[in-house]
Short mmCIF file of C-alpha atoms in Angstrom, two decimals:
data_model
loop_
_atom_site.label_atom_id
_atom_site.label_comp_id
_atom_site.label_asym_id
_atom_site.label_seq_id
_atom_site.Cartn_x
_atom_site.Cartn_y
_atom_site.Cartn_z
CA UNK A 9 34.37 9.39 4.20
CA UNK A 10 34.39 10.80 0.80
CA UNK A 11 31.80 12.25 -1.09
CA UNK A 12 30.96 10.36 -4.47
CA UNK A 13 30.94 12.37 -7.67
CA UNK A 14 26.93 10.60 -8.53
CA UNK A 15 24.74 13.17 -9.48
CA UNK A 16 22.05 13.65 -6.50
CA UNK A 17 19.30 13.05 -8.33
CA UNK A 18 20.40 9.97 -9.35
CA UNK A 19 22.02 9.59 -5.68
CA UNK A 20 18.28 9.69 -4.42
CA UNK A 21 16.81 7.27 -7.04
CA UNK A 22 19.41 5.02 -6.51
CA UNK A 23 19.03 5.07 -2.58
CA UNK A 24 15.07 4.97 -3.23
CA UNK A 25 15.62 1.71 -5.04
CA UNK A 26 18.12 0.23 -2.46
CA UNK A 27 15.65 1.59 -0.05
CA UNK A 28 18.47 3.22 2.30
CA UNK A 29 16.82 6.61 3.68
CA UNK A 30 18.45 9.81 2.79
CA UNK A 31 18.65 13.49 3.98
CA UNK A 32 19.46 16.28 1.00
CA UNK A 33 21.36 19.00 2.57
CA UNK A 34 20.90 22.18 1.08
CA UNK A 35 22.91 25.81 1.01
CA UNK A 36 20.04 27.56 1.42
CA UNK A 37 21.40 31.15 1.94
CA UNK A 38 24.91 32.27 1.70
CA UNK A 39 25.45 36.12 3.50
CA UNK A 40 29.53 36.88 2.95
CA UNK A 41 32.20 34.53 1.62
CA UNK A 42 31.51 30.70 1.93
CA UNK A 43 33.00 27.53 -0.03
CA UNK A 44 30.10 27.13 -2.13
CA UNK A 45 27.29 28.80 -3.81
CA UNK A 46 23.24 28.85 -2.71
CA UNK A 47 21.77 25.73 -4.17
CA UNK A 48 24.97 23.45 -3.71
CA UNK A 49 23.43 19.88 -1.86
CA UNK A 50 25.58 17.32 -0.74
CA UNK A 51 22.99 13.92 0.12
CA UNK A 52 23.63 12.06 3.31
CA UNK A 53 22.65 8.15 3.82
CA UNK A 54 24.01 6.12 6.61
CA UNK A 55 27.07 5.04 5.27
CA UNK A 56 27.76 7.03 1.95
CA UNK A 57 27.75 10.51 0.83
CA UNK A 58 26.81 12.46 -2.71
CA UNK A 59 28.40 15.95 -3.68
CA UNK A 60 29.87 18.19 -1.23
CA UNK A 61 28.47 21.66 -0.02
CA UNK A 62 31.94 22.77 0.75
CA UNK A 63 33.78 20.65 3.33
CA UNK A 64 35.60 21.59 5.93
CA UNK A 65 33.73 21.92 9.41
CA UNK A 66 30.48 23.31 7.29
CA UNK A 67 29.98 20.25 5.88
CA UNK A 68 31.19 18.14 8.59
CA UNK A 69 28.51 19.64 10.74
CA UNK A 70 25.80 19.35 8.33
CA UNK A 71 26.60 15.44 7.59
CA UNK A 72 26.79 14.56 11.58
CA UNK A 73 23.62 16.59 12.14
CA UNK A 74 22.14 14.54 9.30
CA UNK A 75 23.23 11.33 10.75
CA UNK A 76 21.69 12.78 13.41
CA UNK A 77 18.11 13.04 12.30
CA UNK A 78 18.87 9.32 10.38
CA UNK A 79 19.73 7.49 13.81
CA UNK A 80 16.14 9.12 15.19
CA UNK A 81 14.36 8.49 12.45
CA UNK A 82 13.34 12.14 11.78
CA UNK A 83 11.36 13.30 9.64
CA UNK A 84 10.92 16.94 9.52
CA UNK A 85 13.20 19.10 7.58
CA UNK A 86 15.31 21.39 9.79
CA UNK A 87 17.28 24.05 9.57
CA UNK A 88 20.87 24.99 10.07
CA UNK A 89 22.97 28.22 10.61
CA UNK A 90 26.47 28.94 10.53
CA UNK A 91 29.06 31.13 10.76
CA UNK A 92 32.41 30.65 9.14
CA UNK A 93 34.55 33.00 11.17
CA UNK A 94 37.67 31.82 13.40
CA UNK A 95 35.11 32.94 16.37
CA UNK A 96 33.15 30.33 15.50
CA UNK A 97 34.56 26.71 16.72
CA UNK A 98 32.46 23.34 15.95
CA UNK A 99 33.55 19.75 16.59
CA UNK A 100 35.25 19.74 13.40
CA UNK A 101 37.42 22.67 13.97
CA UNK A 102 37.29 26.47 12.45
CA UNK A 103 36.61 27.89 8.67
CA UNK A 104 37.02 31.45 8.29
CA UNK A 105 35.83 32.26 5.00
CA UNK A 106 33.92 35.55 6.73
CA UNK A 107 30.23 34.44 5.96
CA UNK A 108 27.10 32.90 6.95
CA UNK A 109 25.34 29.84 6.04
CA UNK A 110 22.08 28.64 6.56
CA UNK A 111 21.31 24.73 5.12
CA UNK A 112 18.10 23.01 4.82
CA UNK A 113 18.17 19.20 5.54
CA UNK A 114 15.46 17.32 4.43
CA UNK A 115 14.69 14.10 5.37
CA UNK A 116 13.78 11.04 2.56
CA UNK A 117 12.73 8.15 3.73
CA UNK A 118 11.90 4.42 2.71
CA UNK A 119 8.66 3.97 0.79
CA UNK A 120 6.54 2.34 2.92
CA UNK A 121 5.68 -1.12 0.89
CA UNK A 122 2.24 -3.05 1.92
CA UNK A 123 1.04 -6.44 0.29
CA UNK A 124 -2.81 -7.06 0.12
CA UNK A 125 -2.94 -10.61 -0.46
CA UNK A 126 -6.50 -11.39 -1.53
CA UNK A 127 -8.84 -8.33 -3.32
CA UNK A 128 -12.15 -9.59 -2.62
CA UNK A 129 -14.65 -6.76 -1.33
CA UNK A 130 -12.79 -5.90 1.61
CA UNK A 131 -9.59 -6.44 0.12
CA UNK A 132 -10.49 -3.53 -3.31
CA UNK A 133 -11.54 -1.47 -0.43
CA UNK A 134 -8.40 -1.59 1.21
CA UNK A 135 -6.50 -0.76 -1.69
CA UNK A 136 -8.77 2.24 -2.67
CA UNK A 137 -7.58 3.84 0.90
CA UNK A 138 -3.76 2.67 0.57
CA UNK A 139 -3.70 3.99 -2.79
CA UNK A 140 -4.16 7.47 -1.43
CA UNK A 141 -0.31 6.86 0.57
CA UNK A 142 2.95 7.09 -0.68
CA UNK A 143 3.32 3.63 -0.80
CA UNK A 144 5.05 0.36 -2.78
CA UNK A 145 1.39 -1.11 -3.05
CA UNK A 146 1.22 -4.49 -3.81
CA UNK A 147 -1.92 -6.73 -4.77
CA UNK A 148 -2.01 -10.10 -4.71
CA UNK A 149 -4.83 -12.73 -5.96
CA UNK A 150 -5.27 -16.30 -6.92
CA UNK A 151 -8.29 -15.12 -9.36
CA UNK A 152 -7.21 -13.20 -12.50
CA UNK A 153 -10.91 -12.03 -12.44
CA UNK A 154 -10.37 -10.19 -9.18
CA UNK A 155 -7.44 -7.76 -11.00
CA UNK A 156 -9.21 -7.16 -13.81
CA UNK A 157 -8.50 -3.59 -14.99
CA UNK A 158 -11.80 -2.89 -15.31
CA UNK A 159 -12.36 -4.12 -11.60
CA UNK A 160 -9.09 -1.84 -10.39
CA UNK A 161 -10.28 1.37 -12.29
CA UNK A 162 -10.59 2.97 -9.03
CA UNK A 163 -7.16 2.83 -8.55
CA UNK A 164 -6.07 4.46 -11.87
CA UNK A 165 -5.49 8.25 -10.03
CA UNK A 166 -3.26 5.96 -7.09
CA UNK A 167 -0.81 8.13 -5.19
CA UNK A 168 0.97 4.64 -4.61
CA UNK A 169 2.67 2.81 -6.83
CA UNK A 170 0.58 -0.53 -7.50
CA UNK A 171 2.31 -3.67 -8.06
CA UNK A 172 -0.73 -6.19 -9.56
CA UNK A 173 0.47 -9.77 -9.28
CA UNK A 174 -2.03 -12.56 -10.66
CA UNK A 175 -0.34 -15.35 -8.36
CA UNK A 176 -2.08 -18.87 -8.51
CA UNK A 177 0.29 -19.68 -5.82
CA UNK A 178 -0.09 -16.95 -4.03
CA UNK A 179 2.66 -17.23 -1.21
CA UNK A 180 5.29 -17.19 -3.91
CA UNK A 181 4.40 -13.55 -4.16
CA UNK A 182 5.94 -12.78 -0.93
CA UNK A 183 9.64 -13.23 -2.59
CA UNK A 184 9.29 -10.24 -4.50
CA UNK A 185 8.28 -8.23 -1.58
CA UNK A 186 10.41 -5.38 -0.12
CA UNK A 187 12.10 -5.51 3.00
CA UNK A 188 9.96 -4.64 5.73
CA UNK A 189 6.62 -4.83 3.92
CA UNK A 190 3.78 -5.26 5.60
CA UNK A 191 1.74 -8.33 4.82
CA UNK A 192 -2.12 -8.73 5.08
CA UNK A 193 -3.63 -11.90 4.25
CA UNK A 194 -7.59 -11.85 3.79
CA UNK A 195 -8.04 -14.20 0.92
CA UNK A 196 -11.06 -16.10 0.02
CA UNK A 197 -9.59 -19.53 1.29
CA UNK A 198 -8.93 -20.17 4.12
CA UNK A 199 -6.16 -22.85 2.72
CA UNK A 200 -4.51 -19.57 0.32
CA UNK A 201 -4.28 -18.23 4.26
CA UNK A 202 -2.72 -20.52 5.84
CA UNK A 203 0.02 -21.23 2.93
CA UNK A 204 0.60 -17.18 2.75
CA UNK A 205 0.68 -16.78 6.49
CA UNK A 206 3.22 -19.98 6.58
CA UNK A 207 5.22 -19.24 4.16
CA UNK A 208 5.27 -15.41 5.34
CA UNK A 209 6.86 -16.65 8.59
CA UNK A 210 9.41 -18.49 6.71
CA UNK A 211 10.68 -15.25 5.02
CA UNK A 212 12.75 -13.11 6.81
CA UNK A 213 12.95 -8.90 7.30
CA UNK A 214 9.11 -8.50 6.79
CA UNK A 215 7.41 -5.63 8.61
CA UNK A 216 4.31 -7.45 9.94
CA UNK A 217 1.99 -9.87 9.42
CA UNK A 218 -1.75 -9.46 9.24
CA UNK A 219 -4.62 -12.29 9.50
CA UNK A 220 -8.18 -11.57 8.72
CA UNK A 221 -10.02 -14.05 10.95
CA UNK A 222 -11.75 -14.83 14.21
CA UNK A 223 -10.26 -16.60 16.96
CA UNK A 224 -11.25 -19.95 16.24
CA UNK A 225 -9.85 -19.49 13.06
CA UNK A 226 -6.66 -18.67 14.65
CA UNK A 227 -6.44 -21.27 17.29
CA UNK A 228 -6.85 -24.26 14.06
CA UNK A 229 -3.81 -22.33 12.16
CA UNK A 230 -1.51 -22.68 15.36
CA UNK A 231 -2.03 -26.09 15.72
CA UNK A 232 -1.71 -26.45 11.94
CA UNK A 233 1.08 -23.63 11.63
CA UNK A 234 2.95 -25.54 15.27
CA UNK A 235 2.57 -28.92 12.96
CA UNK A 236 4.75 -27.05 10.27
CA UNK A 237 7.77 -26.29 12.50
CA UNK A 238 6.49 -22.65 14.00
CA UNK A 239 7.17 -22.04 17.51
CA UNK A 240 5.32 -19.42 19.85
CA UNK A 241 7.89 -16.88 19.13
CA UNK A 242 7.10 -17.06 15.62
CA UNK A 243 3.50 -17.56 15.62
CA UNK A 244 3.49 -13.95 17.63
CA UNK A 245 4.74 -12.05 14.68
CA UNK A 246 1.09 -12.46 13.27
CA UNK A 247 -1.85 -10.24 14.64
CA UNK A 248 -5.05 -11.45 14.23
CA UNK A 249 -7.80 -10.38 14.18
CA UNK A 250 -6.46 -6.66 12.10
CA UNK A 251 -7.73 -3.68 12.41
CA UNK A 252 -8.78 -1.39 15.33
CA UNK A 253 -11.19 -1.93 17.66
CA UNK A 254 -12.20 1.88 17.45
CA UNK A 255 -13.96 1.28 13.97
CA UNK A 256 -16.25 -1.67 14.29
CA UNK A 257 -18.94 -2.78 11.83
CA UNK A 258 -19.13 -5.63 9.31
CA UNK A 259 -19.29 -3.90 5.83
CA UNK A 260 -16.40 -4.22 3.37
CA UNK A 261 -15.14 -0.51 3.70
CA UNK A 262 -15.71 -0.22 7.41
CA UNK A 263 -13.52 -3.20 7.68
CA UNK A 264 -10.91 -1.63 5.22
CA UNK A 265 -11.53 1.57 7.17
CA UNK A 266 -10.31 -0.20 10.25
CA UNK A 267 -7.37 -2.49 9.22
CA UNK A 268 -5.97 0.67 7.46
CA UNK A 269 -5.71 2.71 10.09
CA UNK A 270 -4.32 -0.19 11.95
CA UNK A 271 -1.88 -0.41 9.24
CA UNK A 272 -1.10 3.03 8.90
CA UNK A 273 0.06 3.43 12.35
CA UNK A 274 2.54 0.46 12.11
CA UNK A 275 3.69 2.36 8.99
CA UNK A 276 4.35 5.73 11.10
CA UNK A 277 5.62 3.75 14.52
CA UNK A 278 8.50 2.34 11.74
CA UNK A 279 9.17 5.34 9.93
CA UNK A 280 9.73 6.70 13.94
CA UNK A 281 11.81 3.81 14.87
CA UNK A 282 13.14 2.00 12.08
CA UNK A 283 12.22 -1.52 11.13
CA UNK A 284 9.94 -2.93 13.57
CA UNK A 285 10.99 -6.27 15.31
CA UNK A 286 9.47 -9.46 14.64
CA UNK A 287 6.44 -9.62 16.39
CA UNK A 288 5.55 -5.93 17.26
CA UNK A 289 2.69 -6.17 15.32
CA UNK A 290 0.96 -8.36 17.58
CA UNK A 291 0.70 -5.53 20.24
CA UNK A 292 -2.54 -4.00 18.80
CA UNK A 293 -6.05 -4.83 19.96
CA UNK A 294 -7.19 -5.19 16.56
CA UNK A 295 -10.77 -5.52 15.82
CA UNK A 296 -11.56 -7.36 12.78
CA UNK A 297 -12.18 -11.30 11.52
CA UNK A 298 -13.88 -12.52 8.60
CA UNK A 299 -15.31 -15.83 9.96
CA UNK A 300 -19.10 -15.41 11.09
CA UNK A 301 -19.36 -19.74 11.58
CA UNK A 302 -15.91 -19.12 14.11
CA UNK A 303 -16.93 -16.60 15.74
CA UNK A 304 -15.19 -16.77 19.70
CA UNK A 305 -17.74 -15.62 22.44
CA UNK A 306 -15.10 -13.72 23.79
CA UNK A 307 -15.25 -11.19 20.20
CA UNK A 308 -18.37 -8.97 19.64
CA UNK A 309 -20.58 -9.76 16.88
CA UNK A 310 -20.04 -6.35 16.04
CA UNK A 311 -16.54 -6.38 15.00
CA UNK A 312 -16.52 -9.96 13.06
CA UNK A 313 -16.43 -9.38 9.04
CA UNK A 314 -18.32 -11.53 6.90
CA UNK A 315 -16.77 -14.31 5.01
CA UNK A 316 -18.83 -13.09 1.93
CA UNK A 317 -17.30 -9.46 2.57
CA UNK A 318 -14.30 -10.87 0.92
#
């Protein structure tokens, strides 16, 4: 495949906004004669390429070992020596310029992107720890009151990059989503819940799905969510309750505590093996409710949330 002439820094912003991961590939050093200079980068996504660092069997190399780390999922930059003599055979044949090469790939991958739908007290909680990832951060409320800038100040140093939506129908939010982002749904209505988490299962290529609830809670939404149309298969893409069952306790950042670490281990177990299926979420043993009046006899008190921690 050829190499298009796109500059790679817009090469990477473009990919970034298609979100298509990416390796750069670097000539790092050059020792001897070799077919381009140190600095030359050629960047490699799954079906395209940007630049060139040379061609021939250098480059060939470098763009399957790239693939390479894409297929896996890799993340860590590597490096990559070699030598361009006619003593040196590769897959894609010889190049005897006389020198030495060594190439840095490094890996970029998707921004993770994670939908808070509700920012009561646990909800602001939760976004003060997300905010702190590289992350498409997006918070969603019926109540213009609860995104008031004054009320998200915290967020104003936010390593993420926050998407505020003021949604009075708040499941139409979800169609501006990214693909694979993961969805939490802790609102203050129980009715807001069950319209998000419906309409959530209705829209395809999201990462997970996320209820804040107890189990009585749950077992009214699958009768309600079966009613709709939802079959089992479908109603096991959503985990609830979130969180982990590690971190228990029933104040508002002890609960965001929990879900995000929850959350931030589905980020890293796609990042490790691409987009999750539907339904993998549902293999935690999360920890955390929100419905004190459901509470199952089967769940400790001590990992239920408060309605009124919302």
């Amino acid at each position: 495949m050829a190499a298009r002439t796109l500059d790679w820094l817009d090469a990477l912003r473009r990919l970034r906004d298609e979100r298509t991961p990416a390796v750069v590939v670097t000539l790092a050093m050059v020792r001897g004669h070799a077919p381009r200079n140190g600095g030359a980068k050629i960047v490699v996504a799954p079906a395209e390429l940007f630049g060139t660092v040379g061609g021939g069997n250098l480059e060939a190399t470098a763009v399957g070992r790239a693939r390479e780390m894409l297929a896996a999922g890799d993340g860590e930059p590597q490096l990559l020596t070699l030598t361009l003599s006619d003593k040196a055979v590769t897959e894609y044949g010889v190049q005897c310029c006389g020198g030495e090469v060594t190439m840095l790939l490094e890996p970029v991958g998707v921004v993770p992107s994670v939908a808070v739908f509700g920012i009561g007290h646990v909800g602001l909680e939760l976004a003060r720890i997300l905010s702190r990832q590289e992350l498409d951060l997006h918070l969603v409320d019926s109540r213009a009151e609860m995104l008031d800038p004054a009320r998200l100040a915290p967020l104003d140093d936010a390593v993420a990059t926050v998407h505020v939506h003021h949604a009075p129908v708040p499941e139409a939010a979800l169609a501006q989503l990214e693909p694979g982002a993961h969805v939490l749904v802790m609102t203050h209505d129980h009715v807001e819940d069950l319209a998000i988490v419906d309409m959530a299962l209705r829209t395809d290529g999201l990462g997970s799905i996320g209820l804040i609830g107890s189990a009585s809670k749950w077992t009214r939404f699958r009768k309600k969510l079966g009613e709709a149309g939802h079959d089992d298969a479908a109603l096991a893409r959503v985990t609830t309750p979130i969180g982990i069952p590690e971190v228990a306790g029933k104040a508002p950042a002890v609960i965001a505590v929990s879900v995000a670490a929850r959350l931030l281990q589905l980020v890293e177990e796609a990042r490790s093996a691409g987009a999750p299926e539907p339904g993998s979420a549902a293999e935690s043993a999360d920890a955390h409710s929100g419905d004190p009046a459901d509470e199952s006899a089967a769940a400790p008190a001590a990992v239920l949330a408060h309605e009124s921690a919302r």
